[in-house]
Coordinates of C-alpha atoms and ligand atoms in Angstrom, one line a residue:
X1 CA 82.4 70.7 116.2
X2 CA 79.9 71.0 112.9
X3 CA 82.0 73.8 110.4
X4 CA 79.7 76.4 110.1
X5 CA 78.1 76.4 105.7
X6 CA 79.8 78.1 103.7
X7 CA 82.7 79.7 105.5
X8 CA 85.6 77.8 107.0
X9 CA 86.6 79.8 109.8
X10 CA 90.9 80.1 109.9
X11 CA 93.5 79.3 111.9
X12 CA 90.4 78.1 115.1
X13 CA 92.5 76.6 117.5
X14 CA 95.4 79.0 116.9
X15 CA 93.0 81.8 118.2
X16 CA 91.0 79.7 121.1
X17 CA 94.7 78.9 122.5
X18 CA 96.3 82.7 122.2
X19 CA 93.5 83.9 123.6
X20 CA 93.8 82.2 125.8
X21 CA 89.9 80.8 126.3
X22 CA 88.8 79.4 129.5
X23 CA 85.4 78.3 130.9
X24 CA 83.5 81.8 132.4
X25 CA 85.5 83.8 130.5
X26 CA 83.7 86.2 128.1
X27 CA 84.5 87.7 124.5
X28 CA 83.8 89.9 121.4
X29 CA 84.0 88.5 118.2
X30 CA 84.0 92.1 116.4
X31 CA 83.7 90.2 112.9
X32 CA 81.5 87.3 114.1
X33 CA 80.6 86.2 109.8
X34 CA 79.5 83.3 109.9
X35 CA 80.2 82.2 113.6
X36 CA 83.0 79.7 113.1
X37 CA 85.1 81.6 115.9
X38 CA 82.3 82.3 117.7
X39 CA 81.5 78.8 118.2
X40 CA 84.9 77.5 119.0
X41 CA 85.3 80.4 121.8
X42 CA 81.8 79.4 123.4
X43 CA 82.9 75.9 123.3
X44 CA 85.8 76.5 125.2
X45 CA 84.6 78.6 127.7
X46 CA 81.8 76.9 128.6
X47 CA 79.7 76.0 130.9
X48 CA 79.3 79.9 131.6
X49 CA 81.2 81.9 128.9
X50 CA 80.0 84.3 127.1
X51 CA 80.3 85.5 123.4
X52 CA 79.6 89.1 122.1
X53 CA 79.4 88.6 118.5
X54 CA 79.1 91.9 115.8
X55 CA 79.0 92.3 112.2
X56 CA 78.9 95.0 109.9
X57 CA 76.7 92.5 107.4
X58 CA 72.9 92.3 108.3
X59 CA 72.7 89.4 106.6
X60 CA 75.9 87.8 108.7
X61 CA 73.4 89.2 111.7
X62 CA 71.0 87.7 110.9
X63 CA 72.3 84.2 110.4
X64 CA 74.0 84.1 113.9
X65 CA 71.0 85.5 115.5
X66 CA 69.8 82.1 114.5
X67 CA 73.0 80.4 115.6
X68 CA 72.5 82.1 119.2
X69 CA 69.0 80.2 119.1
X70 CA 70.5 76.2 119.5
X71 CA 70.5 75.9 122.9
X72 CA 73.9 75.1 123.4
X73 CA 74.4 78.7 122.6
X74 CA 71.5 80.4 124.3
X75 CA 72.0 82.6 127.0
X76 CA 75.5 82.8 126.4
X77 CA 75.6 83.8 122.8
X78 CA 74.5 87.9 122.0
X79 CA 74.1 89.5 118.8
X80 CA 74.8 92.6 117.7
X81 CA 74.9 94.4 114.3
X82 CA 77.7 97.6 113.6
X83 CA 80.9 98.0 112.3
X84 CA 83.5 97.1 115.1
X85 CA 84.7 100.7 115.4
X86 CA 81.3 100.9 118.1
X87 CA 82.0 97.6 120.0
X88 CA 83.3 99.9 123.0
X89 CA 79.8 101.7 122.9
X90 CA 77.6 98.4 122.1
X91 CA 79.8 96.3 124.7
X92 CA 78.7 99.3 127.2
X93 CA 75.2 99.4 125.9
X94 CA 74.9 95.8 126.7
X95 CA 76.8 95.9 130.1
X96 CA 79.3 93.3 128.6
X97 CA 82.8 93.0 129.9
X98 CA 85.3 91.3 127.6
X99 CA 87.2 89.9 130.5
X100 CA 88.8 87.5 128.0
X101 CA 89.5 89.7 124.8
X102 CA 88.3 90.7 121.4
X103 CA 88.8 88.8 117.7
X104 CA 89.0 90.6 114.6
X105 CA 89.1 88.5 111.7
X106 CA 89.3 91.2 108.9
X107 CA 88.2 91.2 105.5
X108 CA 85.2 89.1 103.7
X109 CA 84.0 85.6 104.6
X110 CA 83.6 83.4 101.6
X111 CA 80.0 83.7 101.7
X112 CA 80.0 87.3 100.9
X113 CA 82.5 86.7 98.0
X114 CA 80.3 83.7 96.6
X115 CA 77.2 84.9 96.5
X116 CA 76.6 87.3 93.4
X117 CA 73.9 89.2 95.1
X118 CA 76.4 90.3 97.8
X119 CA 78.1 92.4 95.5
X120 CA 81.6 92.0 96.5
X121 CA 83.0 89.0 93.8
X122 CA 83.7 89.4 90.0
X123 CA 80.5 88.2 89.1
X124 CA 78.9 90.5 91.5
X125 CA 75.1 91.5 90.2
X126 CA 75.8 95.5 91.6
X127 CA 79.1 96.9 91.7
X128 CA 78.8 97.6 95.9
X129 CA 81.0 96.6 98.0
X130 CA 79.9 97.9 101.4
X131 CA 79.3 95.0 104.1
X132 CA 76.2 97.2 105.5
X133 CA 74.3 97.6 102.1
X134 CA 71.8 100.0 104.2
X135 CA 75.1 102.0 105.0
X136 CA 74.5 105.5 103.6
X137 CA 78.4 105.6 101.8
X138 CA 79.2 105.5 98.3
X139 CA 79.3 102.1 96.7
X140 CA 81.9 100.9 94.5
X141 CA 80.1 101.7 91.2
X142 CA 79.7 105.5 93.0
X143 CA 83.8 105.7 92.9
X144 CA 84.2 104.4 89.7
X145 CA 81.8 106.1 87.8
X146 CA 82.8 109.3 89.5
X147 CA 85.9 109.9 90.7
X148 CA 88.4 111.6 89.2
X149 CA 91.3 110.0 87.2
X150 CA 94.1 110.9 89.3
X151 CA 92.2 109.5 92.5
X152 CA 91.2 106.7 91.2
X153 CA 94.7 105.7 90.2
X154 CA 96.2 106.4 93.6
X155 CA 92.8 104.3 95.2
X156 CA 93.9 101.6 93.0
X157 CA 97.4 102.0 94.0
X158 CA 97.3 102.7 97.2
X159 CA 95.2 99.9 99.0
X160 CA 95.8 97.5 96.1
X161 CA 99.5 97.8 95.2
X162 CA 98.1 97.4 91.7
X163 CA 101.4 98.0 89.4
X164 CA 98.9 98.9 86.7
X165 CA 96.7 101.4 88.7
X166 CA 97.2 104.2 85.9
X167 CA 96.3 102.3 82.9
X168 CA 93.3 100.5 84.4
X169 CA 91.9 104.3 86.1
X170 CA 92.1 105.6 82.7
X171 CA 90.5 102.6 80.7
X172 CA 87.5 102.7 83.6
X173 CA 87.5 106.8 83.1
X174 CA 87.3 105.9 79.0
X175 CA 84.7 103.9 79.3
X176 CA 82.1 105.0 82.0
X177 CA 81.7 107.9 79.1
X178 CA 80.1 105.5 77.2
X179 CA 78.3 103.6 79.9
X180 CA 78.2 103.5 83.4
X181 CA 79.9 100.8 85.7
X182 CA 77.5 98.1 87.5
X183 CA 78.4 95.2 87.7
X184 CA 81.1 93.3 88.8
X185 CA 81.5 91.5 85.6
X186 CA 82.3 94.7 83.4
X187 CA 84.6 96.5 85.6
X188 CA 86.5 92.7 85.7
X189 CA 86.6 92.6 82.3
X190 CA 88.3 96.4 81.7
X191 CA 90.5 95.4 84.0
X192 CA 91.5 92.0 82.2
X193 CA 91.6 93.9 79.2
X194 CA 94.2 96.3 80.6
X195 CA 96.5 93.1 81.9
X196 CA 96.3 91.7 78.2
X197 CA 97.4 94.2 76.5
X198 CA 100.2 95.5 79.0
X199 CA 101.7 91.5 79.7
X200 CA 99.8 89.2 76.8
X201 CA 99.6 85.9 79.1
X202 CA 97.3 85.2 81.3
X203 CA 98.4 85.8 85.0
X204 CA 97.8 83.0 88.0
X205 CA 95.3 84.8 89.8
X206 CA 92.4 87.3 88.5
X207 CA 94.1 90.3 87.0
X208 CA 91.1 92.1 89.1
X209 CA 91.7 90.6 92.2
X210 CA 93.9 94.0 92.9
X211 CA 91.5 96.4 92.2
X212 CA 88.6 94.9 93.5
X213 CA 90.2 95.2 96.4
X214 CA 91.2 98.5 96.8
X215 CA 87.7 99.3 96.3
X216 CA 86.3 97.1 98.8
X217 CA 89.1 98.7 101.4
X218 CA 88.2 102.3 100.1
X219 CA 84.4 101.9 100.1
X220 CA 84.6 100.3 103.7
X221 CA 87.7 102.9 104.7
X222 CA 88.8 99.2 105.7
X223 CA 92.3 100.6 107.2
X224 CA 90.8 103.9 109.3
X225 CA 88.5 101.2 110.8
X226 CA 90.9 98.8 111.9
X227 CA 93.1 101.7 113.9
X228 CA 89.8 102.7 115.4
X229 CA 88.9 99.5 116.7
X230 CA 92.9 99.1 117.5
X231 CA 92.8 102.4 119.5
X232 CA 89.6 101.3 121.4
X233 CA 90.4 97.7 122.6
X234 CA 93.1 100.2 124.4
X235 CA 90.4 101.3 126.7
X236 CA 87.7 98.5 126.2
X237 CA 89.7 95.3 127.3
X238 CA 90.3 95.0 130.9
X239 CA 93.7 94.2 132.1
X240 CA 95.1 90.6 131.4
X241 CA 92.8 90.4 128.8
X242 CA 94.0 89.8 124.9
X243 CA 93.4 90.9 121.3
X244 CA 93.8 88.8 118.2
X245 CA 93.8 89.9 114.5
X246 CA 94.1 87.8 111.9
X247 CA 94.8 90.1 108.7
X248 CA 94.8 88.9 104.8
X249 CA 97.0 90.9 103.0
X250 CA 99.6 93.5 104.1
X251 CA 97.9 96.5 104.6
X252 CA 96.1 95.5 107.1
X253 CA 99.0 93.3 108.6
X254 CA 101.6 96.1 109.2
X255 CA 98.7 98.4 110.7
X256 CA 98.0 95.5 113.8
X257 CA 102.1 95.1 113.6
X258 CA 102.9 98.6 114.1
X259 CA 100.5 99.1 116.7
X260 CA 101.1 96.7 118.8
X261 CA 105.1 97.4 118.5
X262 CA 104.0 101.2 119.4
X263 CA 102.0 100.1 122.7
X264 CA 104.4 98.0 124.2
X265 CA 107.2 100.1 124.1
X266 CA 108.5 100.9 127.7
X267 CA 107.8 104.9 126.4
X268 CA 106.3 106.4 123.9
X269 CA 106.7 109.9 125.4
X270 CA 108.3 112.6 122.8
X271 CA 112.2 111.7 122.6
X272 CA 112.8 115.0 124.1
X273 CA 110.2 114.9 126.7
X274 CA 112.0 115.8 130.4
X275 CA 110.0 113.1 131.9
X276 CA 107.9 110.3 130.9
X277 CA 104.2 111.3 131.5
X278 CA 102.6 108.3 128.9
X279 CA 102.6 105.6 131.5
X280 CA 105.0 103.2 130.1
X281 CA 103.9 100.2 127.6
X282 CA 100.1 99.5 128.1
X283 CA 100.4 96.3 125.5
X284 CA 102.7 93.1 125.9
X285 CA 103.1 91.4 122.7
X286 CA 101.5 87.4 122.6
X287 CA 103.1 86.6 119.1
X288 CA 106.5 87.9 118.1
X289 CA 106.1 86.6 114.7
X290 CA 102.2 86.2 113.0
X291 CA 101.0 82.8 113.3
X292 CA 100.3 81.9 109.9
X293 CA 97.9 78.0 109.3
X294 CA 100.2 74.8 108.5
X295 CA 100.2 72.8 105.1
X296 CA 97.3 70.7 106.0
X297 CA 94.9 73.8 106.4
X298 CA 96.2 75.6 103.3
X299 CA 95.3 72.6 101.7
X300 CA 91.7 72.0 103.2
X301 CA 91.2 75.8 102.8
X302 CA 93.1 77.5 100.0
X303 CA 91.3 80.7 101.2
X304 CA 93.3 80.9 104.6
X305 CA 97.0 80.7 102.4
X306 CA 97.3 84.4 103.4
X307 CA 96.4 84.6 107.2
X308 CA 98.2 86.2 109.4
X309 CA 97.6 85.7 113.4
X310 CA 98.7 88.3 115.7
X311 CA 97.9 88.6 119.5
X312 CA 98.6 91.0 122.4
X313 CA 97.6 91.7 126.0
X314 CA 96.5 94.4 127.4
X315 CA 99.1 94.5 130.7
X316 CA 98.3 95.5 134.4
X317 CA 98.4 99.1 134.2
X318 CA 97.8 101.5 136.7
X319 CA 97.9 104.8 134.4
X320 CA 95.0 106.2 132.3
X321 CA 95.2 105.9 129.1
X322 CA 94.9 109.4 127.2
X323 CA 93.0 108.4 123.9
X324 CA 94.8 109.1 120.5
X325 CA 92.6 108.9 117.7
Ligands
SAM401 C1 86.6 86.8 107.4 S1 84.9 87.1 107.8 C2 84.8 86.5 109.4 C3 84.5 85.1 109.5 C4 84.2 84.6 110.9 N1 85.3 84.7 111.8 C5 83.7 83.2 110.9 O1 84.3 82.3 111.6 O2 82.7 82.9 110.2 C6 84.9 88.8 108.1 C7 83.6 89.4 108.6 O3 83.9 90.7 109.1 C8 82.8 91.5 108.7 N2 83.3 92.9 108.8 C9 84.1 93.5 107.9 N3 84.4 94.7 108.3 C10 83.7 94.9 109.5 C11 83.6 96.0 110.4 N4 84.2 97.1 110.2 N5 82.8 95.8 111.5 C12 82.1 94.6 111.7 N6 82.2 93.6 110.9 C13 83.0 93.7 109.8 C14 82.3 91.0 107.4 O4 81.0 91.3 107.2 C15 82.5 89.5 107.5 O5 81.4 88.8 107.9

């Protein structure tokens, strides 16, 4: 199968195989990128699958509009553009059932860190962040120009486990007095200022790969929308059908882990309930441990070092599920 331009999708076979994809059977791809996933799910289910495919990115939209055009895609391939907290309400829109399951393939496809008018890598032109740029919430540049010191630190520390998150929110706070964050290049360089003077040598990866991150996961609220979309596959996948996540860094990791640890327990009633009303574990889990990409794909795609697989089923359950948000 041609690899998409640009993006090599991670871990392919891994997710066509726990999802278990079989000709007729059809899919969401909530975080279709650049369609790599999308591609390898049609191809297995052909000669009648079909492939739901959403992204947050207009611009991701808009190139897999085109993909759905090659006819071995057509009919079978739809586009839609939204974050993948709505896929319940654009699956329903679209009268499409995900008999076989959902993918979420979080985070940013090498595309959107590469390109510098995406605004999302170190040499980004604007300081942005958001994957919908028309997306009326603050950008990056909004936080860090703005926010105060104290939240900027715990931003920093929070959903980037920076160990420097104080020095660096003071140093931005310093400096946006002078002039105001916007691009990706000056906040890098405060931040690679801050890592010199606290440990003198140069460290093995960017010393702003932390902080641009945090960002990126607060500007997107990255976390609230994975337990949304979590919460929803609850009520959107039929039973028998699965859903696989494949997370990049911790944070994200221990929210699908948790989760799908909570759903299949046999009860998650109260301890001291005097009966158990919840209807006893709605999720069976696919992959005790994450399935993480061997040696040889590590090596053909460095970016895909930090993958982390994990799939569950939705199990034949006759009890409603009451929605938690
Ligand atoms: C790692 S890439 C996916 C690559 C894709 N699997 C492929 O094979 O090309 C992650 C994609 O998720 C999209 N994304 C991130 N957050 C999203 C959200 N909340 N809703 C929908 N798409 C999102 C990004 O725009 C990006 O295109």
């Amino acid at each position: 199968m041609p690899r998409p331009e640009g993006h090599q999708p991670v871990l392919v076979a891994e997710v066509v195989s726990g999802l278990a994809a079989a000709p007729g059977k059809h899919f969401i791809d909530g975080t279709a990128g650049n369609g790599g996933h999308t591609r390898a799910l049609l191809s297995a289910t052909a000669p009648d699958g079909q492939v739901l495919a959403i992204d947050w990115d207009p611009s991701a939209v808009a190139r897999l509009k085109v993909i759905s055009q090659d006819p071995a895609m057509k009919e079978r391939m739809l586009v839609a553009h939204g974050n993948f907290t709505t896929m319940e309400e654009v699956a329903r829109t679209l009268g499409f059932t995900p008999s076989g399951g959902c993918l979420l393939d979080l985070g940013l496809s090498s595309l959107q860190l590469d390109a510098p008018d995406a605004g999302f890598g170190f040499d980004a032109e604007r300081l942005d962040f958001r994957f919908d740029a028309t997306a009326e919430i603050p950008t990056a540049a909004d936080l860090v120009n703005r926010m105060p010191v104290g939240k900027l630190a715990d931003v920093l520390r929070t959903y980037g486990e920076e160990p420097l998150a104080r020095p660096i929110a003071s140093a931005i706070v310093r400096l946006r007095e002078r002039e105001p964050f916007r691009q990706g290049a000056q906040l890098a360089a405060v931040v690679a200022g801050v890592y010199r003077h606290h440990y003198g040598k140069p460290s093995r990866r960017h010393p702003a790969t932390r902080t641009f991150q945090a960002l990126r996961i607060a500007v997107n609220q990255e976390l609230e929308n994975i337990q949304a979309a979590l919460h929803s596959s609850l009520t959107l996948l039929p039973p028998g059908a699965r859903i696989a996540v494949i997370s990049y860094h911790s944070l994200e990791d221990r929210i699908v882990k948790q989760f799908f640890r909570e759903y299949a327990r046999p009860c998650r009633c109260p301890s001291d309930a005097p009966r158990c009303t919840c209807g006893g574990p709605y999720l069976a889990v696919v992959t005790r441990k994450p399935v993480v990409p061997g040696d040889a794909e590590v090596a053909a795609n460095f970016r895909s070092r930090s993958a982390k697989l994990r799939i569950a089923q939705r199990l034949f359950n006759q009890t409603p599920l009451i929605k938690q948000t």
